[in-house]
Short mmCIF file of C-alpha atoms and ligand atoms in Angstrom, two decimals:
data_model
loop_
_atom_site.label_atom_id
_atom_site.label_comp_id
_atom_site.label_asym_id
_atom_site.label_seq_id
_atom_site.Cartn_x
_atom_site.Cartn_y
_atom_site.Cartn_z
CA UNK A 1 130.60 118.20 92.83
CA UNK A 2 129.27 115.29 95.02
CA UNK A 3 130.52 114.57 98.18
CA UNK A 4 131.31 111.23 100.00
CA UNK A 5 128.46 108.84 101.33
CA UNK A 6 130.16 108.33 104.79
CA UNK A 7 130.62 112.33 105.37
CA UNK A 8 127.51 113.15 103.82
CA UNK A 9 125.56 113.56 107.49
CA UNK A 10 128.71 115.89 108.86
CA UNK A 11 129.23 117.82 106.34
CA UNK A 12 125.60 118.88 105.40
CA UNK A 13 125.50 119.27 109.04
CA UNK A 14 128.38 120.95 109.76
CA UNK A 15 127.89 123.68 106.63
CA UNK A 16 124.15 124.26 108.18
CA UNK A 17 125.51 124.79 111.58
CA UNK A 18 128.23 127.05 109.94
CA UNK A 19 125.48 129.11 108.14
CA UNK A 20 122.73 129.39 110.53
CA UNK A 21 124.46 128.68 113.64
CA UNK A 22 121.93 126.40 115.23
CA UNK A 23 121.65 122.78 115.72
CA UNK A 24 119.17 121.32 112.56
CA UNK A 25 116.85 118.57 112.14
CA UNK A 26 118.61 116.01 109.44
CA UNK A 27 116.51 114.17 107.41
CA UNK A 28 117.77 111.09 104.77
CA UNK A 29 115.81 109.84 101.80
CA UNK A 30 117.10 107.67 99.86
CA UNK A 31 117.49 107.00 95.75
CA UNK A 32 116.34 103.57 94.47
CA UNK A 33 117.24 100.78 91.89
CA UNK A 34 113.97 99.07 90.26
CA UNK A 35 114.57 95.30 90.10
CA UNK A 36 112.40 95.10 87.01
CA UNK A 37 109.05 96.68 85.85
CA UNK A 38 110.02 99.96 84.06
CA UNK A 39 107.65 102.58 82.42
CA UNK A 40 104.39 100.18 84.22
CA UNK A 41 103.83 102.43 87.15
CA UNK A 42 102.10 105.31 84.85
CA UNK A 43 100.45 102.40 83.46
CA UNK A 44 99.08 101.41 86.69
CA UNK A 45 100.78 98.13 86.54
CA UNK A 46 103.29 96.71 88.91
CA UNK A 47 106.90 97.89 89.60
CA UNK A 48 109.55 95.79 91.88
CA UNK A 49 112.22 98.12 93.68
CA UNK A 50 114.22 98.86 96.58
CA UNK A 51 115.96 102.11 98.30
CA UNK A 52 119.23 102.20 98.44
CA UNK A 53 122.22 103.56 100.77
CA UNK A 54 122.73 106.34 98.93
CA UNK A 55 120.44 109.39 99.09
CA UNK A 56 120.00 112.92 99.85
CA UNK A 57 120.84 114.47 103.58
CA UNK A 58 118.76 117.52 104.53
CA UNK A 59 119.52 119.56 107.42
CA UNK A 60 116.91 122.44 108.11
CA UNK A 61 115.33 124.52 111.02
CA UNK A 62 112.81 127.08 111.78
CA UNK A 63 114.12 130.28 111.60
CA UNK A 64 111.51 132.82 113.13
CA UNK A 65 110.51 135.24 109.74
CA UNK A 66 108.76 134.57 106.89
CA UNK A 67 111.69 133.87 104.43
CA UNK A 68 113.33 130.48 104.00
CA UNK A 69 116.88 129.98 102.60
CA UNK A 70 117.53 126.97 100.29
CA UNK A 71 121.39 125.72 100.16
CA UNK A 72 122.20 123.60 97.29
CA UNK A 73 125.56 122.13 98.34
CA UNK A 74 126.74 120.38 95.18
CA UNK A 75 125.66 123.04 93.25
CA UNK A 76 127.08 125.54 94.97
CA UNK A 77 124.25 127.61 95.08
CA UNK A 78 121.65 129.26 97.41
CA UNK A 79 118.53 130.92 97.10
CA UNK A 80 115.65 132.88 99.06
CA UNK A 81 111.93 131.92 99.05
CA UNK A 82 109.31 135.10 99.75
CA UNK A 83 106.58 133.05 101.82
CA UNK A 84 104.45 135.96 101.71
CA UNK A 85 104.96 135.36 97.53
CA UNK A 86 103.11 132.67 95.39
CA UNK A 87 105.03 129.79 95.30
CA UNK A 88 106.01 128.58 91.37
CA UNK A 89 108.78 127.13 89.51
CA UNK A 90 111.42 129.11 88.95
CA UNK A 91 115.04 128.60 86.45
CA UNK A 92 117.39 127.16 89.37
CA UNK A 93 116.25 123.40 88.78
CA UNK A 94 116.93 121.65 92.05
CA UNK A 95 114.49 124.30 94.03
CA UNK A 96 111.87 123.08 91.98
CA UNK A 97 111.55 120.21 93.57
CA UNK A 98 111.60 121.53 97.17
CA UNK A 99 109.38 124.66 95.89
CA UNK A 100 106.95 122.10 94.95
CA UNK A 101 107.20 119.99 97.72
CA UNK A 102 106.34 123.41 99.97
CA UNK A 103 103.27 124.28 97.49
CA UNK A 104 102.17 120.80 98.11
CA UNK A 105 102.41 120.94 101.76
CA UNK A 106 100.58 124.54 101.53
CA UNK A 107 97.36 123.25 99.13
CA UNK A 108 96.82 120.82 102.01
CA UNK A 109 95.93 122.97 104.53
CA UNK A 110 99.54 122.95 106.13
CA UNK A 111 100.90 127.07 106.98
CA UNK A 112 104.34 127.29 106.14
CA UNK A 113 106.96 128.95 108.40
CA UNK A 114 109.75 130.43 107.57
CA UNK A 115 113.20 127.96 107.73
CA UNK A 116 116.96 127.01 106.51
CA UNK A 117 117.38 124.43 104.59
CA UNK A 118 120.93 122.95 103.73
CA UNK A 119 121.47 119.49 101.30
CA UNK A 120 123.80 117.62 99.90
CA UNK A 121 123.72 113.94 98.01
CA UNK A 122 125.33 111.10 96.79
CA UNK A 123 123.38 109.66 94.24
CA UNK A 124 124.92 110.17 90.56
CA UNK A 125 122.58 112.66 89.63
CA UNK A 126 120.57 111.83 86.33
CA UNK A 127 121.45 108.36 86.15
CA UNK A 128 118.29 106.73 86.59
CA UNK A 129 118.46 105.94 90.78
CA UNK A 130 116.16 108.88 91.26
CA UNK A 131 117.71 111.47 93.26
CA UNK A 132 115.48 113.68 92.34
CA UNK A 133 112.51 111.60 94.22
CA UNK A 134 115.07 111.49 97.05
CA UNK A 135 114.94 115.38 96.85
CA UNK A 136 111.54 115.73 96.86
CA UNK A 137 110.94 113.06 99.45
CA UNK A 138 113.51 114.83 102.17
CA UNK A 139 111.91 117.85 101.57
CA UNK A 140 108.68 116.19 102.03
CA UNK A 141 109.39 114.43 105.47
CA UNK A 142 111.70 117.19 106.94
CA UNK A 143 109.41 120.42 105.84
CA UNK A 144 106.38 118.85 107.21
CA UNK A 145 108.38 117.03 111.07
CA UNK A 146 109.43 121.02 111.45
CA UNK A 147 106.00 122.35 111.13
CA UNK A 148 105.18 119.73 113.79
CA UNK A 149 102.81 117.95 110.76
CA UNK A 150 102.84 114.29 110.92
CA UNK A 151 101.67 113.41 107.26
CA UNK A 152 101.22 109.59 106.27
CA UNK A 153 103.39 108.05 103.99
CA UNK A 154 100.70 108.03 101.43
CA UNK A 155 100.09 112.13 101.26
CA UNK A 156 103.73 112.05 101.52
CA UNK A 157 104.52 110.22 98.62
CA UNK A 158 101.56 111.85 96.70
CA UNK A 159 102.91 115.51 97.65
CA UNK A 160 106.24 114.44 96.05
CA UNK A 161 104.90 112.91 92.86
CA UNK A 162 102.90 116.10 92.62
CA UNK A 163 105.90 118.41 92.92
CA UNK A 164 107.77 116.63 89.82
CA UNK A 165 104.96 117.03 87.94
CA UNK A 166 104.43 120.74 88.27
CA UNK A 167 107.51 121.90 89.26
CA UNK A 168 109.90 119.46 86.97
CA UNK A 169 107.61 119.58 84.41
CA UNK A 170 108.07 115.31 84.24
CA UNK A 171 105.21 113.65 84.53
CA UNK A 172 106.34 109.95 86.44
CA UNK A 173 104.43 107.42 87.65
CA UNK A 174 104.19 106.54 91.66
CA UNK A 175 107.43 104.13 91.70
CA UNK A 176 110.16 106.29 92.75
CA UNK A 177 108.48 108.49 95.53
CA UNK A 178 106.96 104.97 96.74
CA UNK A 179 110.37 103.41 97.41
CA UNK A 180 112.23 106.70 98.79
CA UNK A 181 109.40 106.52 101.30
CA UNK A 182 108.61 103.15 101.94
CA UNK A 183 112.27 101.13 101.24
CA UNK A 184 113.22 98.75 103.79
CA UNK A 185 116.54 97.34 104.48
CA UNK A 186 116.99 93.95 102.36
CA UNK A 187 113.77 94.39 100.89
CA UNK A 188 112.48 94.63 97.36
CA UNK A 189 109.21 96.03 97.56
CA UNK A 190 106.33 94.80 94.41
CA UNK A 191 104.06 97.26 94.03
CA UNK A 192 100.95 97.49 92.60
CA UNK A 193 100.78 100.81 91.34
CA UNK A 194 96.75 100.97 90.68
CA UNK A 195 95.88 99.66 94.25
CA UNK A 196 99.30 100.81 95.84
CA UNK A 197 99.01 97.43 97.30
CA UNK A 198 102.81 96.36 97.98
CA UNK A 199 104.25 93.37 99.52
CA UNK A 200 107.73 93.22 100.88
CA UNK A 201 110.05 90.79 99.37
CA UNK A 202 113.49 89.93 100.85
CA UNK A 203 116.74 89.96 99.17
CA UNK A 204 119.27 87.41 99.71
CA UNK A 205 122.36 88.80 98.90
CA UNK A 206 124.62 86.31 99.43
CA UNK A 207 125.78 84.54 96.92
CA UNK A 208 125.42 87.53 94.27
CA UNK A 209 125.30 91.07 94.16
CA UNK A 210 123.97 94.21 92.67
CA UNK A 211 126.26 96.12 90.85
CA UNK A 212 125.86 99.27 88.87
CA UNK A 213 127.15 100.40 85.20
CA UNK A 214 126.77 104.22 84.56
CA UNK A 215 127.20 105.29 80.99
CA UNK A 216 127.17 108.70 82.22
CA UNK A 217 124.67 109.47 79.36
CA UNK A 218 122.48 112.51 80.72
CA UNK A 219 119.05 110.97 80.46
CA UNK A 220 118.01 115.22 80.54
CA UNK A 221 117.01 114.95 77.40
CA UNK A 222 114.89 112.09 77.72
CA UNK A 223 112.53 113.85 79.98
CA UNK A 224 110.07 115.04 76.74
CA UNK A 225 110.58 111.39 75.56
CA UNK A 226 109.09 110.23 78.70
CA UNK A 227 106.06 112.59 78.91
CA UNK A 228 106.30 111.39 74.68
CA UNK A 229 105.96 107.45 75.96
CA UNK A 230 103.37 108.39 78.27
CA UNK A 231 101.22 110.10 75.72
CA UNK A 232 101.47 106.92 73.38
CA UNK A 233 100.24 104.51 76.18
CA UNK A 234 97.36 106.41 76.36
CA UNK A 235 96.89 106.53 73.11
CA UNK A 236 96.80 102.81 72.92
CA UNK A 237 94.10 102.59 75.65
CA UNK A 238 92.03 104.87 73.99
CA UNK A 239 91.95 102.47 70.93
CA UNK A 240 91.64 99.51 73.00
CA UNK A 241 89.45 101.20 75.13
CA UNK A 242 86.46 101.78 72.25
CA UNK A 243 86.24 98.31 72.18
CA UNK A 244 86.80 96.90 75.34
CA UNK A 245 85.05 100.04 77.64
CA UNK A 246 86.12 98.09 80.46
CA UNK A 247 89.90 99.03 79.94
CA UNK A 248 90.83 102.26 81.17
CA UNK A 249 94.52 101.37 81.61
CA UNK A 250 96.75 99.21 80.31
CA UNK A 251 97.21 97.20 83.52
CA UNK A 252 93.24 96.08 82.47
CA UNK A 253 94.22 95.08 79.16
CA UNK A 254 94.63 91.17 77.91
CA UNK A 255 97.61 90.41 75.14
CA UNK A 256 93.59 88.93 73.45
CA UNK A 257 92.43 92.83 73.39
CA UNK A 258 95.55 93.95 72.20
CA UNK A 259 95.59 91.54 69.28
CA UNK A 260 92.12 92.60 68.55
CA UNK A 261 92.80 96.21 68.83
CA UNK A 262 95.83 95.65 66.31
CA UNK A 263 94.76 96.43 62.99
CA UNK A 264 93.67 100.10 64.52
CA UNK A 265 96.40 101.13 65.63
CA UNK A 266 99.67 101.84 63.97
CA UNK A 267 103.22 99.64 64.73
CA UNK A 268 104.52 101.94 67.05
CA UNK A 269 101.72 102.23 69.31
CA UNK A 270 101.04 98.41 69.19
CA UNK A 271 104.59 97.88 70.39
CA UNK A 272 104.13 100.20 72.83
CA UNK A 273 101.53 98.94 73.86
CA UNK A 274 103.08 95.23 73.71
CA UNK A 275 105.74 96.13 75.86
CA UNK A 276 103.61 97.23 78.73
CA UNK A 277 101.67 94.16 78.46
CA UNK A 278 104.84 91.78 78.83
CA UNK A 279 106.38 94.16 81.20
CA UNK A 280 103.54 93.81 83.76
CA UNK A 281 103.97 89.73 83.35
CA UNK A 282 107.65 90.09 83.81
CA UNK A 283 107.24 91.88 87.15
CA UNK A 284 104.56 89.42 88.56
CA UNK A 285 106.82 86.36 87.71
CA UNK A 286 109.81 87.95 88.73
CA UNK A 287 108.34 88.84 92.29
CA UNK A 288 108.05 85.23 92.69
CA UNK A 289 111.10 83.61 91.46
CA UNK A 290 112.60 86.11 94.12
CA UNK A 291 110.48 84.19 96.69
CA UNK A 292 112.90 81.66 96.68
CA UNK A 293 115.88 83.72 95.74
CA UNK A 294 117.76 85.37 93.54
CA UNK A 295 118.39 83.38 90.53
CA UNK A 296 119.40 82.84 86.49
CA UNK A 297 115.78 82.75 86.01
CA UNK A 298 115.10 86.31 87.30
CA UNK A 299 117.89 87.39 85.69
CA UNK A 300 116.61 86.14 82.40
CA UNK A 301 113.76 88.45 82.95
CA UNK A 302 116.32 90.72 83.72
CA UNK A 303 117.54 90.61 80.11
CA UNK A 304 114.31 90.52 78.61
CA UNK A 305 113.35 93.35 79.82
CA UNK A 306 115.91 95.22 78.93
CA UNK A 307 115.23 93.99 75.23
CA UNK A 308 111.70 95.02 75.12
CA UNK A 309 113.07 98.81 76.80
CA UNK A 310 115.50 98.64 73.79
CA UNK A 311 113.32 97.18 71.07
CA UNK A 312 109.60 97.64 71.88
CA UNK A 313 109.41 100.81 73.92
CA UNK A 314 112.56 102.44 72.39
CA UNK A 315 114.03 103.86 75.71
CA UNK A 316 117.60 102.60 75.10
CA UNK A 317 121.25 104.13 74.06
CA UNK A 318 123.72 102.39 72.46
CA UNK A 319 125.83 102.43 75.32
CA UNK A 320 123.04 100.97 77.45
CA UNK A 321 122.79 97.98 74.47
CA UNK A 322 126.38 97.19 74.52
CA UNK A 323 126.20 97.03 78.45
CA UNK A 324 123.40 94.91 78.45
CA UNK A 325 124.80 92.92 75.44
CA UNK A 326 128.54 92.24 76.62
CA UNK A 327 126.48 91.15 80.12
CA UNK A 328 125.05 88.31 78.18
CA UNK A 329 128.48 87.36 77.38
CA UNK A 330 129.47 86.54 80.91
CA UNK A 331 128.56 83.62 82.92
CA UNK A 332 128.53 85.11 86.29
CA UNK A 333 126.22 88.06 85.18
CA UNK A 334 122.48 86.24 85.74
CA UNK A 335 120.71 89.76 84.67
CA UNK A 336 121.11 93.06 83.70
CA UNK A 337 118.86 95.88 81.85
CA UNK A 338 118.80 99.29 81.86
CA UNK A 339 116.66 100.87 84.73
CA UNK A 340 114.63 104.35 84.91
CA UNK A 341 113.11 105.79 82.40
CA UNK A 342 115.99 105.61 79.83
CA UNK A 343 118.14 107.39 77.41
CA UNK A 344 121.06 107.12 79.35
CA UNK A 345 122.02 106.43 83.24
CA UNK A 346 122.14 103.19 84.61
CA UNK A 347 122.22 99.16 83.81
CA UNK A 348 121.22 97.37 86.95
CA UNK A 349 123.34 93.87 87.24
CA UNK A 350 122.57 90.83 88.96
CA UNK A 351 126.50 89.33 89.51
CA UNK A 352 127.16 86.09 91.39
CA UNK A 353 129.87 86.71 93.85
CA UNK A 354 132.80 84.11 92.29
CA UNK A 355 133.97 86.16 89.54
CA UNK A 356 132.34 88.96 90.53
CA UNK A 357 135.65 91.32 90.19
CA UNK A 358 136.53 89.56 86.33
CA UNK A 359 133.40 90.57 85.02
CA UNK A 360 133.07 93.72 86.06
CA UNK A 361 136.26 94.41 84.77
CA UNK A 362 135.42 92.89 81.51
CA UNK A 363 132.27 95.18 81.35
CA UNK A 364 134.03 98.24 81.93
CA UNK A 365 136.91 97.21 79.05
CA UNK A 366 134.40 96.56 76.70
CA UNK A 367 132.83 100.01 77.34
CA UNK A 368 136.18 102.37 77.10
CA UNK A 369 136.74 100.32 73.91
CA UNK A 370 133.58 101.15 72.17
CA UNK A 371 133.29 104.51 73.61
CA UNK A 372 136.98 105.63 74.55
CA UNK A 373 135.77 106.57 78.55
CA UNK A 374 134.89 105.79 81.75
CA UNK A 375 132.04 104.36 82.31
CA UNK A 376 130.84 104.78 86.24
CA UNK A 377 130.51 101.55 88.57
CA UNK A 378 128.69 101.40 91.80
CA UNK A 379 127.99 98.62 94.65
CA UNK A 380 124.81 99.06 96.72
CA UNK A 381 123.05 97.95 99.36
CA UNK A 382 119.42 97.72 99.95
CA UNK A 383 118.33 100.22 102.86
CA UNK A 384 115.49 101.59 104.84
CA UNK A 385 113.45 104.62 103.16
CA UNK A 386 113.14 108.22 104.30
CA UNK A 387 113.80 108.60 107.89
CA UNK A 388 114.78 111.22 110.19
CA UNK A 389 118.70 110.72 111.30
P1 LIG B 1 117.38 111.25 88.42
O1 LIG B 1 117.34 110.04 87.55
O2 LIG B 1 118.66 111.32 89.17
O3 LIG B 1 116.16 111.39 89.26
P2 LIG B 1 116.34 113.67 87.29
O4 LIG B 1 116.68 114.41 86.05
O5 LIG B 1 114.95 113.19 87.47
O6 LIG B 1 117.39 112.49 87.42
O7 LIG B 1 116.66 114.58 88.54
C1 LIG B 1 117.91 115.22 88.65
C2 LIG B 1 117.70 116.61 89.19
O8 LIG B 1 117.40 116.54 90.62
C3 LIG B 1 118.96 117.45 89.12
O9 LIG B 1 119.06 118.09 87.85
C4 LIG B 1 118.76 118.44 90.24
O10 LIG B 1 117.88 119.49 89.86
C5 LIG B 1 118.07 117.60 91.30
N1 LIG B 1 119.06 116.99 92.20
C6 LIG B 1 119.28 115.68 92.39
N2 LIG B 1 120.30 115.47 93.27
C7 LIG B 1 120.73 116.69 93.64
C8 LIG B 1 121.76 117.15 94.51
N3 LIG B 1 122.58 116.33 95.17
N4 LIG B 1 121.91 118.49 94.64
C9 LIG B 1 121.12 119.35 93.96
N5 LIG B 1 120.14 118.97 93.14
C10 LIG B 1 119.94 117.66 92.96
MG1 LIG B 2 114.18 111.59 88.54
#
């Protein structure tokens, strides 16, 4: 069970202090949305997203031996870590991403001392807002402040991409580590994820808002379909690739080489391919309608987006498609689209504030009619990134 965002500081606090009796340091990362650009950052394109205010708290201090203690508060659950031991992934899945985190620290020269470590969140987990970069990235920024290490952003985001790959097995682009680390408040942040260029954008949220629809569809098992989409991309280069040796991603490849790469490749790997492509456009053009605010034309992208997730890169749920599709219906909706990498979680709508309520209600009635249940709905704000509190 999840507890509430205001208590979320006092009670991860207060369970520490009960447990280890000493004051801790309390870290805060947060989980993000991603205003468009989905499945580019492996691809070295561009993403556009933003942290929001909810997150994972992290309380932890030294504790003098060469053991550390890992509380999981919503799971319930606690376990011990051997630093004298090889550090590897073991079956409880949310010390995974701290294990890693600590292996990461350790292959960079960093000695590890023994500590307590108590968290707790209050991001839906497995919906597609990342909490498990917001994991990582506490454990990142709190584990290395306590061994008086004061790693840039960059190793820190790099040490937390790391730790998902080997330790979660998932094999993500940069995006969500980037924005738990780097999110500012009000800002969308467009990313170049082959550079890791970014430029902050603002968010004017005044006349609309951001609103959440959770199908509470466990994206779990997409994790093997996203190593899958991963495998086709590359895939695609290589075709494109013999050609055009200049390619090595698809961020360097024109919608000309694709065409001309075509007849090589089968349907699926073209589309694949195709979606990328538009994907990357999509995120450049959105990044500057949202110059001058947000508006029906980025939420157009919004919905295109979501139809090349659905149709091209085959990422979707039904439940995401009817979101998405009963969004259309409604004037005050400018955008929506499924965010993450898919299979479930998440859409991500852009509402205008007058009739705001009506269509939100109309989304969820839709949903318990076509799938007899509750579908999950969340505000959010845009907020600063990981941060000691
Ligand atoms: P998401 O889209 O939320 O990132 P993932 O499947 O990538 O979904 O990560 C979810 C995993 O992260 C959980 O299964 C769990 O291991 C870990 N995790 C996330 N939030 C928490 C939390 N509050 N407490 C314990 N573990 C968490
Ligand atoms: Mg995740």
């Amino acid at each position: 069970m999840q507890i509430d965002s205001k208590n979320l500081k006092n009670k991860v606090r207060d369970e520490f202090k009960r447990r280890f009796k000493k004051e801790p340091m309390m870290v805060h990362a947060p989980g993000r949305i991603n205003l468009i650009g989905d499945h580019t950052d492996y691809n070295l394109g561009f993403v556009l997203p933003a942290a929001i205010d909810r997150g994972i708290t992290l309380a932890l201090a030294n504790n003098g031996s060469d053991c550390c203690s890992l509380v999981s508060l919503d799971m319930g659950e606690e376990i011990s870590v051997n630093l004298n031991e090889e550090l590897r992934p073991i079956n409880t899945g949310w010390a995974n991403y701290i294990l890693g985190v600590m292996q990461g620290l350790r292959s960079r020269g960093l000695e590890l001392i023994g500590f307590d470590a108590v968290f707790g969140g209050d991001i839906p987990i497995g919906s597609g807002l990342s909490s498990s970069a917001a994991l990582e990235c506490a454990a990142v920024l709190g584990i290395s402040r306590l061994m008086g290490n004061e790693i840039s952003n960059r190793d820190m985001i790099h040490i937390a991409q790391k730790a998902e790959h080997d330790f979660a097995g998932v094999k993500c682009g940069i995006m969500d580590q980037f924005a738990s680390v780097m999110g500012k408040s009000n800002q969308a942040i467009r990313l170049d994820c082959k550079s890791l260029q970014y430029e902050y954008l603002p968010i004017e949220l005044e006349d609309c808002s951001f609103v959440l629809l959770d199908t509470k569809v466990s994206h779990s098992l997409g994790d093997s379909e996203y190593n899958k989409r991963r495998a086709e991309c590359m895939e695609g280069i290589a075709i494109i690739n013999r050609k055009y040796p200049q390619a090595e991603s698809l961020r360097e490849v024109s919608m000309e080489m694709l065409d001309n790469s075509k007849s090589e490749m089968s349907d699926k790997i073209f589309q694949r391919c195709l979606f990328v492509l538009e994907e990357n456009s999509r995120v450049i053009r959105a990044g500057n309608y949202l110059k001058s605010g947000l508006s029906k034309e980025f939420g157009q992208l919004m919905f295109s987006s979501h139809e090349g997730l659905s149709r091209l890169y085959d990422v979707s749920c039904q439940e995401l498609d009817l979101l998405v599709e009963e969004a259309k219906k409604l004037d005050p909706i400018y955008g929506a689209r499924m965010m993450g990498g898919g299979f479930g979680g998440c859409t991500l709508n852009l509402i205008a504030r007058r009739g705001k309520e009506d269509s939100i209600s109309q989304l969820r009635s839709s949903f318990i009619k076509a799938f007899c249940r509750e579908p999950g709905i969340y505000e959010i704000n845009i907020e600063d990134g990981a941060r000691l509190i």
